[in-house]
Amino acid sequence: MKKAAQMTKAVQITKAAQMTRYAQVTQALQITKTTQMKKAAQMKPAAQMTKVT
């Protein structure tokens, strides 16, 4: 029984670790995407303005 309990705990811990890693990766990807989009949005008007002048 003890061994089984230890195994299930280990499995739960590894699952939790994998989930947090996945969440961190997805958050990082979303952050980079938004920052890139913001940068692109800022760059576009500047490029258009230089073209006009």
Short mmCIF file of N, CA and C in Angstrom, two decimals:
data_model
loop_
_atom_site.label_atom_id
_atom_site.label_comp_id
_atom_site.label_asym_id
_atom_site.label_seq_id
_atom_site.Cartn_x
_atom_site.Cartn_y
_atom_site.Cartn_z
N MET A 1 0.83 -1.21 0.00
CA MET A 1 0.00 0.00 0.00
C MET A 1 0.87 1.26 0.00
N LYS A 2 1.91 1.26 0.84
CA LYS A 2 2.78 2.43 0.94
C LYS A 2 3.44 2.72 -0.41
N LYS A 3 3.92 1.65 -1.06
CA LYS A 3 4.59 1.82 -2.35
C LYS A 3 3.62 2.43 -3.36
N ALA A 4 2.41 1.91 -3.37
CA ALA A 4 1.40 2.41 -4.30
C ALA A 4 1.13 3.89 -4.05
N ALA A 5 1.03 4.25 -2.78
CA ALA A 5 0.77 5.64 -2.42
C ALA A 5 1.92 6.52 -2.88
N GLN A 6 3.14 6.05 -2.67
CA GLN A 6 4.31 6.82 -3.10
C GLN A 6 4.32 7.00 -4.61
N MET A 7 3.95 5.93 -5.32
CA MET A 7 3.94 6.00 -6.79
C MET A 7 2.91 7.01 -7.29
N THR A 8 1.73 6.97 -6.69
CA THR A 8 0.69 7.91 -7.13
C THR A 8 1.11 9.34 -6.82
N LYS A 9 1.76 9.55 -5.68
CA LYS A 9 2.25 10.89 -5.33
C LYS A 9 3.26 11.35 -6.36
N ALA A 10 4.19 10.47 -6.70
CA ALA A 10 5.23 10.80 -7.68
C ALA A 10 4.60 11.16 -9.02
N VAL A 11 3.60 10.39 -9.41
CA VAL A 11 2.92 10.65 -10.69
C VAL A 11 2.23 12.01 -10.65
N GLN A 12 1.55 12.29 -9.54
CA GLN A 12 0.86 13.57 -9.40
C GLN A 12 1.85 14.73 -9.46
N ILE A 13 3.01 14.55 -8.81
CA ILE A 13 4.03 15.61 -8.79
C ILE A 13 4.55 15.86 -10.21
N THR A 14 4.87 14.79 -10.92
CA THR A 14 5.41 14.94 -12.28
C THR A 14 4.35 15.57 -13.19
N LYS A 15 3.11 15.15 -13.03
CA LYS A 15 2.02 15.74 -13.84
C LYS A 15 1.91 17.23 -13.57
N ALA A 16 1.94 17.59 -12.30
CA ALA A 16 1.84 18.99 -11.91
C ALA A 16 3.01 19.78 -12.48
N ALA A 17 4.21 19.19 -12.43
CA ALA A 17 5.40 19.86 -12.95
C ALA A 17 5.26 20.06 -14.45
N GLN A 18 4.78 19.05 -15.15
CA GLN A 18 4.59 19.15 -16.59
C GLN A 18 3.56 20.22 -16.93
N MET A 19 2.49 20.26 -16.17
CA MET A 19 1.43 21.24 -16.42
C MET A 19 1.94 22.66 -16.21
N THR A 20 2.70 22.87 -15.12
CA THR A 20 3.21 24.21 -14.86
C THR A 20 4.19 24.62 -15.96
N ARG A 21 5.01 23.66 -16.40
CA ARG A 21 5.95 23.96 -17.49
C ARG A 21 5.20 24.35 -18.74
N TYR A 22 4.18 23.55 -19.06
CA TYR A 22 3.37 23.83 -20.25
C TYR A 22 2.71 25.21 -20.14
N ALA A 23 2.17 25.50 -18.96
CA ALA A 23 1.52 26.79 -18.75
C ALA A 23 2.52 27.93 -18.92
N GLN A 24 3.72 27.75 -18.37
CA GLN A 24 4.76 28.78 -18.48
C GLN A 24 5.13 28.99 -19.94
N VAL A 25 5.29 27.90 -20.67
CA VAL A 25 5.68 27.99 -22.09
C VAL A 25 4.60 28.72 -22.88
N THR A 26 3.33 28.33 -22.67
CA THR A 26 2.24 28.96 -23.41
C THR A 26 2.13 30.44 -23.06
N GLN A 27 2.32 30.77 -21.78
CA GLN A 27 2.28 32.18 -21.36
C GLN A 27 3.40 32.96 -22.03
N ALA A 28 4.60 32.36 -22.05
CA ALA A 28 5.75 33.02 -22.68
C ALA A 28 5.47 33.26 -24.16
N LEU A 29 4.89 32.26 -24.82
CA LEU A 29 4.57 32.39 -26.24
C LEU A 29 3.56 33.50 -26.46
N GLN A 30 2.53 33.54 -25.62
CA GLN A 30 1.50 34.58 -25.75
C GLN A 30 2.11 35.96 -25.53
N ILE A 31 2.99 36.07 -24.54
CA ILE A 31 3.62 37.37 -24.23
C ILE A 31 4.46 37.82 -25.41
N THR A 32 5.27 36.91 -25.97
CA THR A 32 6.12 37.29 -27.10
C THR A 32 5.26 37.68 -28.30
N LYS A 33 4.18 36.94 -28.50
CA LYS A 33 3.27 37.27 -29.63
C LYS A 33 2.71 38.67 -29.46
N THR A 34 2.20 38.97 -28.27
CA THR A 34 1.59 40.28 -28.04
C THR A 34 2.63 41.38 -28.17
N THR A 35 3.83 41.15 -27.65
CA THR A 35 4.87 42.18 -27.74
C THR A 35 5.27 42.39 -29.19
N GLN A 36 5.37 41.29 -29.94
CA GLN A 36 5.72 41.41 -31.36
C GLN A 36 4.64 42.18 -32.11
N MET A 37 3.38 41.86 -31.81
CA MET A 37 2.27 42.55 -32.47
C MET A 37 2.27 44.03 -32.13
N LYS A 38 2.51 44.35 -30.86
CA LYS A 38 2.56 45.74 -30.42
C LYS A 38 3.69 46.48 -31.14
N LYS A 39 4.85 45.82 -31.20
CA LYS A 39 6.01 46.42 -31.88
C LYS A 39 5.67 46.65 -33.34
N ALA A 40 5.05 45.65 -33.97
CA ALA A 40 4.70 45.77 -35.38
C ALA A 40 3.71 46.91 -35.58
N ALA A 41 2.75 47.03 -34.67
CA ALA A 41 1.75 48.09 -34.76
C ALA A 41 2.42 49.45 -34.62
N GLN A 42 3.42 49.54 -33.73
CA GLN A 42 4.12 50.80 -33.55
C GLN A 42 5.00 51.11 -34.76
N MET A 43 5.60 50.08 -35.33
CA MET A 43 6.52 50.25 -36.46
C MET A 43 5.76 50.69 -37.71
N LYS A 44 4.61 50.12 -37.95
CA LYS A 44 3.84 50.40 -39.18
C LYS A 44 3.54 51.89 -39.35
N PRO A 45 2.95 52.56 -38.37
CA PRO A 45 2.66 53.99 -38.53
C PRO A 45 3.93 54.80 -38.78
N ALA A 46 5.00 54.43 -38.10
CA ALA A 46 6.26 55.14 -38.27
C ALA A 46 6.74 54.99 -39.71
N ALA A 47 6.65 53.78 -40.25
CA ALA A 47 7.07 53.54 -41.63
C ALA A 47 6.20 54.33 -42.60
N GLN A 48 4.91 54.37 -42.34
CA GLN A 48 3.99 55.11 -43.20
C GLN A 48 4.30 56.60 -43.16
N MET A 49 4.62 57.10 -41.97
CA MET A 49 4.92 58.52 -41.81
C MET A 49 6.18 58.90 -42.59
N THR A 50 7.18 58.03 -42.52
CA THR A 50 8.43 58.32 -43.23
C THR A 50 8.19 58.31 -44.73
N LYS A 51 7.31 57.42 -45.17
CA LYS A 51 6.98 57.36 -46.60
C LYS A 51 6.31 58.66 -47.04
N VAL A 52 5.40 59.15 -46.24
CA VAL A 52 4.65 60.37 -46.57
C VAL A 52 5.60 61.56 -46.66
N THR A 53 6.51 61.67 -45.70
CA THR A 53 7.44 62.80 -45.68
C THR A 53 8.51 62.55 -46.72
#
